[in-house]
Short mmCIF file of C-alpha atoms and ligand atoms in Angstrom, two decimals:
data_model
loop_
_atom_site.label_atom_id
_atom_site.label_comp_id
_atom_site.label_asym_id
_atom_site.label_seq_id
_atom_site.Cartn_x
_atom_site.Cartn_y
_atom_site.Cartn_z
CA MET M 1 18.44 -0.80 -5.49
CA ALA M 2 19.64 -0.70 -9.09
CA ALA M 3 21.07 2.60 -10.23
CA ASP M 4 19.51 2.51 -13.67
CA ALA M 5 15.74 2.72 -13.60
CA PRO M 6 13.64 0.23 -15.56
CA ALA M 7 12.68 1.33 -19.04
CA LEU M 8 9.37 3.00 -19.74
CA ASP M 9 8.76 2.38 -23.43
CA CYS M 10 5.90 3.24 -25.73
CA ILE M 11 3.77 0.07 -25.91
CA PHE M 12 3.45 0.47 -29.69
CA CYS M 13 6.87 1.47 -31.02
CA HIS M 14 8.97 0.67 -27.92
CA VAL M 15 10.78 4.01 -28.02
CA PRO M 16 11.72 5.13 -24.47
CA LEU M 17 9.31 7.79 -23.24
CA LEU M 18 11.23 9.19 -20.29
CA PRO M 19 14.02 11.18 -22.00
CA ALA M 20 11.43 13.11 -23.99
CA PHE M 21 9.62 14.08 -20.83
CA THR M 22 10.30 17.27 -18.88
CA ALA M 23 8.73 18.74 -15.78
CA GLU M 24 7.30 21.65 -17.77
CA SER M 25 5.41 19.69 -20.39
CA LEU M 26 3.60 16.44 -19.79
CA LEU M 27 3.77 14.28 -22.88
CA ALA M 28 0.44 13.96 -24.64
CA GLU M 29 1.71 11.58 -27.29
CA CYS M 30 4.59 9.25 -28.03
CA PRO M 31 7.44 11.33 -29.47
CA ALA M 32 8.14 8.67 -32.11
CA CYS M 33 4.84 7.14 -33.27
CA HIS M 34 2.57 9.95 -31.95
CA ALA M 35 0.25 7.48 -30.23
CA PRO M 36 -1.75 9.45 -27.65
CA LEU M 37 -0.87 8.88 -23.98
CA THR M 38 -1.58 10.31 -20.56
CA LEU M 39 1.14 10.83 -17.98
CA ALA M 40 0.42 11.37 -14.30
CA ALA M 41 3.74 12.54 -12.80
CA PHE M 42 4.53 12.60 -9.09
CA PRO M 43 7.21 14.36 -7.01
CA ALA M 44 9.26 11.14 -6.69
CA LEU M 45 10.10 11.51 -10.38
CA TYR M 46 12.25 14.56 -9.62
CA HIS M 47 13.78 13.27 -6.40
CA GLN M 48 17.35 12.08 -6.32
CA GLN M 49 17.73 8.35 -5.87
CA VAL M 50 18.66 7.70 -2.24
CA VAL M 51 21.97 5.86 -2.09
CA GLY M 52 21.79 2.71 0.03
CA GLU M 53 23.35 2.99 3.47
CA VAL M 54 26.59 1.12 4.05
CA GLY M 55 26.56 0.76 7.85
CA GLU M 56 28.85 2.65 10.16
CA PRO M 57 32.00 0.96 11.48
CA VAL M 58 32.42 0.40 15.22
CA VAL M 59 34.75 3.07 16.55
CA MET M 60 35.15 2.22 20.22
CA ASP M 61 35.33 -1.15 21.97
CA THR M 62 32.45 -0.22 24.26
CA GLU M 63 30.01 0.33 21.41
CA SER M 64 27.56 -2.45 20.70
CA SER M 65 27.96 -4.05 17.32
CA CYS M 66 25.64 -5.68 14.83
CA PHE M 67 24.84 -9.37 15.44
CA TYR M 68 25.50 -10.20 11.80
CA HIS M 69 28.38 -7.77 11.18
CA PRO M 70 30.59 -7.51 14.29
CA GLN M 71 32.57 -4.69 12.66
CA LYS M 72 29.49 -2.51 12.16
CA ARG M 73 27.93 -0.31 14.80
CA ALA M 74 24.50 -1.42 16.06
CA ALA M 75 21.73 0.97 15.05
CA VAL M 76 18.54 -0.65 16.35
CA PRO M 77 17.48 -3.90 18.04
CA CYS M 78 15.25 -6.28 16.08
CA ASP M 79 11.66 -5.80 17.27
CA ASP M 80 11.14 -9.55 17.20
CA CYS M 81 14.27 -11.21 18.60
CA GLY M 82 16.10 -8.23 20.09
CA ARG M 83 19.40 -8.83 18.28
CA PHE M 84 21.37 -5.68 17.59
CA LEU M 85 21.33 -4.73 13.93
CA CYS M 86 23.38 -2.34 11.83
CA THR M 87 21.80 -0.18 9.15
CA LEU M 88 22.66 -2.86 6.59
CA CYS M 89 20.67 -5.64 8.28
CA GLU M 90 17.76 -3.63 9.55
CA VAL M 91 14.62 -3.90 7.44
CA VAL M 92 11.57 -1.79 8.24
CA ILE M 93 8.28 -3.52 7.49
CA SER M 94 4.97 -2.09 8.69
CA ASP M 95 6.85 0.24 11.09
CA ARG M 96 8.71 -2.67 12.69
CA HIS M 97 12.50 -3.04 12.59
CA LEU M 98 13.30 -6.65 11.78
CA CYS M 99 16.38 -8.75 11.15
CA PRO M 100 16.67 -11.02 8.09
CA ALA M 101 16.18 -14.19 10.17
CA CYS M 102 12.93 -12.97 11.73
CA ILE M 103 11.64 -11.85 8.34
CA GLU M 104 12.25 -15.32 6.93
CA GLY M 105 10.54 -16.92 9.95
CA SER M 106 7.54 -14.59 9.83
CA ARG M 107 7.19 -15.04 6.11
CA LYS M 108 6.84 -18.81 6.58
CA LYS M 109 4.18 -18.32 9.25
CA GLY M 110 2.26 -15.86 7.07
CA ASP M 111 2.71 -13.04 9.59
CA LEU M 112 4.30 -10.53 7.24
CA LYS M 113 1.54 -9.65 4.86
CA ASP M 114 3.45 -6.71 3.46
CA ILE M 115 6.21 -8.68 1.76
CA GLU M 116 4.44 -11.82 0.59
CA SER M 117 4.15 -12.28 -3.14
CA SER M 118 1.69 -15.18 -3.22
CA ARG M 119 -0.67 -17.25 -1.14
CA ILE M 120 -2.30 -20.62 -1.71
CA LEU M 121 -6.09 -20.66 -1.33
CA TYR M 122 -6.64 -23.99 0.39
CA ASP M 123 -10.36 -23.29 0.75
CA ASN M 124 -10.67 -23.14 -3.05
CA ILE M 125 -8.79 -26.43 -3.34
CA ALA M 126 -11.04 -28.12 -0.76
CA LEU M 127 -14.19 -26.81 -2.44
CA ALA M 128 -13.02 -27.87 -5.90
CA LEU M 129 -12.30 -31.36 -4.52
CA ALA M 130 -15.83 -31.44 -3.10
CA ILE M 131 -17.66 -30.18 -6.19
CA TRP M 132 -16.00 -31.13 -9.48
CA PRO M 133 -15.73 -34.91 -8.93
CA MET M 134 -19.55 -34.98 -8.66
CA LEU M 135 -19.61 -34.78 -12.47
CA ILE M 136 -18.51 -38.40 -12.40
CA PHE M 137 -19.95 -39.43 -9.06
CA TYR M 138 -17.80 -42.55 -8.62
CA PHE M 139 -14.74 -40.36 -8.04
CA THR M 140 -16.28 -38.90 -4.90
CA VAL M 141 -15.67 -42.12 -2.99
CA VAL M 142 -12.01 -41.05 -3.03
CA THR M 143 -12.25 -37.27 -3.22
CA ALA M 144 -14.88 -36.64 -0.53
CA PRO M 145 -12.62 -37.68 2.37
CA ILE M 146 -9.72 -35.80 0.77
CA ALA M 147 -11.82 -32.61 0.52
CA VAL M 148 -12.83 -32.89 4.18
CA PHE M 149 -9.23 -33.61 5.18
CA VAL M 150 -7.87 -30.60 3.26
CA ALA M 151 -10.51 -28.32 4.79
CA ILE M 152 -9.70 -29.42 8.34
CA ARG M 153 -5.93 -29.64 7.86
CA TYR M 154 -5.66 -26.11 6.41
CA TRP M 155 -8.47 -24.49 8.41
CA LYS M 156 -5.99 -22.23 10.18
CA ALA M 157 -3.42 -21.91 7.38
CA PRO M 158 -2.79 -18.41 6.03
CA THR M 159 -5.32 -17.64 3.33
CA SER M 160 -5.80 -14.60 1.08
CA ILE M 161 -4.38 -11.40 2.55
CA LEU M 162 -7.67 -9.83 1.50
CA LYS M 163 -10.69 -10.32 3.73
CA ARG M 164 -12.03 -13.85 3.36
CA THR M 165 -14.52 -15.95 5.29
CA LYS M 166 -14.39 -19.65 6.15
CA LEU M 167 -17.49 -20.24 4.02
CA ARG M 168 -15.67 -22.27 1.36
CA PHE M 169 -14.10 -24.53 3.98
CA ILE M 170 -17.50 -25.05 5.61
CA ALA M 171 -19.13 -25.80 2.24
CA ALA M 172 -16.33 -28.25 1.37
CA ILE M 173 -16.76 -30.10 4.67
CA GLY M 174 -20.56 -30.13 4.32
CA ILE M 175 -20.53 -31.42 0.74
CA GLY M 176 -17.76 -33.92 1.47
CA VAL M 177 -19.59 -35.31 4.50
CA LEU M 178 -22.84 -35.60 2.51
CA GLN M 179 -21.01 -37.54 -0.20
CA MET M 180 -19.50 -39.88 2.39
CA VAL M 181 -22.95 -40.41 3.95
CA ALA M 182 -24.34 -41.20 0.49
CA TRP M 183 -21.58 -43.72 -0.12
CA GLY M 184 -22.19 -45.20 3.34
CA ALA M 185 -25.85 -45.66 2.47
CA VAL M 186 -24.97 -47.27 -0.88
CA ILE M 187 -22.55 -49.68 0.78
CA VAL M 188 -25.03 -50.59 3.56
CA THR M 189 -27.78 -51.19 0.97
CA LEU M 190 -25.51 -53.37 -1.17
CA ALA M 191 -24.30 -55.31 1.87
CA SER M 192 -27.84 -56.04 3.01
CA LYS M 193 -28.73 -57.44 -0.45
CA PHE M 194 -26.06 -60.10 -0.43
CA MET V 1 -8.10 6.97 5.89
CA ALA V 2 -9.76 4.83 8.51
CA VAL V 3 -8.09 1.48 8.63
CA SER V 4 -9.77 -1.31 10.54
CA ASP V 5 -8.74 -4.94 10.50
CA PHE V 6 -9.71 -4.91 6.85
CA ARG V 7 -6.88 -3.09 5.23
CA TYR V 8 -7.83 -2.97 1.58
CA LEU V 9 -10.49 -1.23 -0.44
CA ARG V 10 -11.30 -2.55 -3.88
CA LEU V 11 -10.80 -0.20 -6.80
CA PRO V 12 -12.99 -0.49 -9.90
CA GLY V 13 -11.98 -2.63 -12.85
CA SER V 14 -10.74 -6.13 -13.44
CA GLY V 15 -8.30 -7.60 -15.92
CA ARG V 16 -9.37 -11.01 -17.13
CA ARG V 17 -6.77 -13.27 -18.60
CA LEU V 18 -6.91 -16.91 -19.65
CA VAL V 19 -6.92 -18.50 -16.20
CA SER V 20 -6.84 -15.56 -13.84
CA VAL V 21 -8.53 -12.33 -12.82
CA THR V 22 -6.48 -9.35 -11.70
CA ARG V 23 -7.86 -6.62 -9.48
CA LEU V 24 -6.45 -3.56 -7.79
CA TRP V 25 -6.86 -2.84 -4.09
CA LEU V 26 -6.18 0.36 -2.21
CA GLY V 27 -4.16 0.00 0.98
CA GLU V 28 -3.10 2.60 3.53
CA ASP V 29 0.22 3.43 1.87
CA HIS V 30 0.25 1.27 -1.24
CA LEU V 31 -1.68 -0.28 -4.08
CA LEU V 32 -2.00 -4.04 -4.08
CA GLN V 33 -2.45 -5.80 -7.39
CA VAL V 34 -3.97 -9.23 -6.79
CA GLU V 35 -3.93 -11.83 -9.53
CA ARG V 36 -6.29 -14.61 -8.51
CA HIS V 37 -6.13 -17.96 -10.22
CA SER V 38 -8.01 -21.12 -9.26
CA PHE V 39 -5.97 -22.16 -6.26
CA GLY V 40 -3.99 -19.13 -5.24
CA GLU V 41 -3.22 -15.45 -5.44
CA ASP V 42 -0.17 -13.51 -6.56
CA TYR V 43 0.51 -10.10 -5.10
CA ARG V 44 2.33 -7.04 -6.31
CA ARG V 45 2.64 -3.84 -4.30
CA PHE V 46 3.15 -0.29 -5.45
CA TYR V 47 3.99 2.03 -2.58
CA PHE V 48 2.66 5.57 -2.93
CA ARG V 49 5.99 7.06 -1.89
CA GLU V 50 7.76 5.26 -4.74
CA ILE V 51 5.42 5.89 -7.66
CA LYS V 52 7.02 8.25 -10.18
CA LEU V 53 4.63 8.03 -13.10
CA ILE V 54 1.36 6.43 -14.09
CA VAL V 55 1.17 6.14 -17.86
CA THR V 56 -1.98 5.38 -19.81
CA GLN V 57 -1.88 4.55 -23.50
CA ARG V 58 -5.02 4.10 -25.52
CA THR V 59 -5.19 0.86 -27.51
CA ASN V 60 -7.33 -0.30 -30.43
CA ARG V 61 -8.45 -3.53 -28.77
CA GLY V 62 -11.88 -2.14 -27.83
CA ARG V 63 -12.48 -0.76 -31.32
CA ASN V 64 -11.42 -4.06 -32.90
CA MET V 65 -13.75 -5.96 -30.59
CA ASN V 66 -16.59 -3.65 -31.64
CA ILE V 67 -15.85 -4.39 -35.30
CA VAL V 68 -15.74 -8.16 -34.77
CA PHE V 69 -18.92 -8.24 -32.65
CA GLY V 70 -20.64 -5.82 -35.02
CA VAL V 71 -19.82 -7.81 -38.17
CA LEU V 72 -20.87 -11.11 -36.56
CA THR V 73 -24.14 -9.62 -35.28
CA ALA V 74 -24.86 -8.20 -38.73
CA LEU V 75 -24.16 -11.58 -40.36
CA LEU V 76 -26.52 -13.31 -37.95
CA LEU V 77 -29.25 -10.74 -38.54
CA LEU V 78 -28.75 -11.31 -42.25
CA ALA V 79 -29.13 -15.05 -41.69
CA ILE V 80 -32.36 -14.46 -39.79
CA TRP V 81 -33.68 -12.29 -42.62
CA ALA V 82 -32.64 -14.84 -45.27
CA SER V 83 -34.27 -17.78 -43.45
CA ARG V 84 -37.50 -16.04 -42.44
CA SER V 85 -39.66 -18.88 -43.64
CA SER V 86 -37.63 -21.73 -42.13
CA VAL V 87 -35.73 -22.08 -38.84
CA TRP V 88 -34.81 -18.42 -38.30
CA GLU V 89 -35.24 -18.79 -34.51
CA ALA V 90 -32.03 -20.82 -34.39
CA TRP V 91 -30.03 -17.68 -35.26
CA LEU V 92 -31.79 -15.51 -32.72
CA VAL V 93 -29.96 -16.67 -29.58
CA PRO V 94 -26.41 -16.14 -30.88
CA ALA V 95 -27.48 -12.84 -32.49
CA VAL V 96 -28.83 -11.54 -29.17
CA CYS V 97 -25.72 -12.75 -27.28
CA LEU V 98 -23.37 -11.01 -29.70
CA GLY V 99 -25.54 -7.90 -29.67
CA VAL V 100 -25.29 -7.75 -25.88
CA LEU V 101 -21.49 -8.21 -26.07
CA LEU V 102 -21.30 -5.44 -28.66
CA ILE V 103 -23.35 -3.00 -26.59
CA SER V 104 -21.51 -3.73 -23.34
CA ASN V 105 -18.12 -3.39 -25.02
CA ALA V 106 -19.17 -0.12 -26.67
CA LEU V 107 -20.47 1.25 -23.35
CA LYS V 108 -17.21 0.48 -21.53
CA GLY V 109 -15.46 2.85 -23.90
CA PRO V 110 -11.97 2.81 -25.39
CA THR V 111 -9.41 0.32 -24.09
CA CYS V 112 -5.98 1.21 -22.77
CA VAL V 113 -2.83 -0.09 -21.12
CA THR V 114 -1.96 1.49 -17.76
CA ARG V 115 1.51 1.16 -16.28
CA VAL V 116 3.05 2.26 -13.00
CA HIS V 117 6.67 3.37 -13.10
CA THR V 118 8.87 3.41 -9.99
CA ALA V 119 12.63 3.46 -9.50
CA ALA V 120 12.60 -0.34 -9.34
CA GLN V 121 9.92 -1.44 -11.79
CA THR V 122 7.58 -0.62 -14.63
CA ALA V 123 4.50 -2.77 -14.23
CA GLU V 124 1.17 -3.01 -16.00
CA ILE V 125 -2.00 -2.50 -13.95
CA TYR V 126 -4.17 -5.07 -15.64
CA SER V 127 -7.44 -3.92 -14.11
CA LEU V 128 -7.11 -0.40 -15.52
CA ASN V 129 -7.73 -1.45 -19.11
CA ARG V 130 -10.51 1.00 -19.99
CA LEU V 131 -9.53 4.61 -20.54
CA ARG V 132 -12.38 6.35 -18.72
CA ARG V 133 -12.15 4.11 -15.67
CA ALA V 134 -8.34 4.36 -15.59
CA HIS V 135 -8.52 8.15 -15.55
CA ARG V 136 -11.11 8.10 -12.78
CA VAL V 137 -8.99 5.79 -10.62
CA ILE V 138 -5.81 7.80 -11.28
CA ASP V 139 -7.62 11.01 -10.29
CA ARG V 140 -8.64 9.31 -7.07
CA LEU V 141 -5.09 8.10 -6.36
CA ARG V 142 -3.34 11.37 -7.22
CA PRO V 143 -3.90 13.16 -3.86
CA LEU V 144 -2.95 10.00 -1.91
CA ILE V 145 0.32 9.61 -3.81
CA GLU V 146 1.16 13.31 -3.60
CA ARG V 147 0.50 13.34 0.14
CA ALA V 148 2.72 10.29 0.64
CA GLN V 149 5.48 12.11 -1.24
CA GLY V 150 5.16 15.24 0.88
CA HIS V 151 3.48 17.39 -1.75
CA ASP V 152 0.12 18.41 -0.39
CA SER V 153 -1.56 20.70 -2.89
CA THR V 154 -5.04 19.33 -2.33
CA ALA V 155 -4.99 19.14 1.46
CA PRO V 156 -8.27 20.16 3.06
CA ARG V 157 -8.15 23.37 5.06
CA PRO V 158 -7.29 22.58 8.70
CA ALA V 159 -10.27 22.74 11.03
CA GLY V 160 -10.68 26.21 12.53
CA ALA V 161 -8.55 27.93 9.89
CA PRO V 162 -9.92 31.28 8.83
CA VAL V 163 -11.77 31.35 5.52
CA GLU V 164 -10.70 34.13 3.16
CA GLY V 165 -13.18 36.65 1.80
ZN1 LIG J 1 5.36 5.16 -29.79
#
């Protein structure tokens, strides 16, 4: 973690607020432009920054060492793969001790909700493909099967980390199938005319 | 806090931007800021144990919006008055729409910018953009953050503890 904290400037005059702030008096205004402000301060503000651990060296031959750093003493096994990890490699996520490789693997599978920074909402994509092309109905001859395909292909893919139902997928499949049925009827009617 | 399979509780407020809506969710040990755009979501987490400061600064955006909506509504009412005899109904719909915008903006109260400051980041909470609501949400978060940081001034009395007096 960086030693120097990120700046906390006044949004109006961009003068740093933190140096003017003491534990005794909460700032009620910007010290430079006097714009009113409210500070909610928490104990972490007064805590010393914890210095990152460096990993202890292996002292004796009989000690187990880290899988990634053979010179460092093993501290914990990875909860996923069981490899021994030193304090440098060990990452604690949701009370589990994990190694970098398992974190990368879990991230790809969507198992580690607590470190993901974005998700694709395939159900929104499928629904948009089912609905918007109806504005110009001819497009649906192409988009309807694509919407149904996307809905089925990504049915089990990780979706929002917030609670979310399958309703959009179901709607996309329903609308897409209806459009395909309509096109089927059109084609059958045309074929019977000629 | 009871945590079932659903791990997040939605906090009031939403920050609308051009193509996205940002909302704040309360998790067991962190806040989750979710920016939802058409085909995806971006997440940002603020862990209670890391939050040093929450800063709220009042802005003039709400007041300016009131002025703009107010002036436009007044102009439209003037147009209705001036065209009483002819097609004054044409001005009525936009006048009512702007009037509703004006009232709803005025009722939401002053606007603000809320930021969370930790050792690693200073980030804006886009959903806390109205002063009254921001203060309400911060008051609600305060005991959770203090408890996570081992400072428990507002802890409820343990069950069975004697009551003074
Ligand atoms: Zn200032």
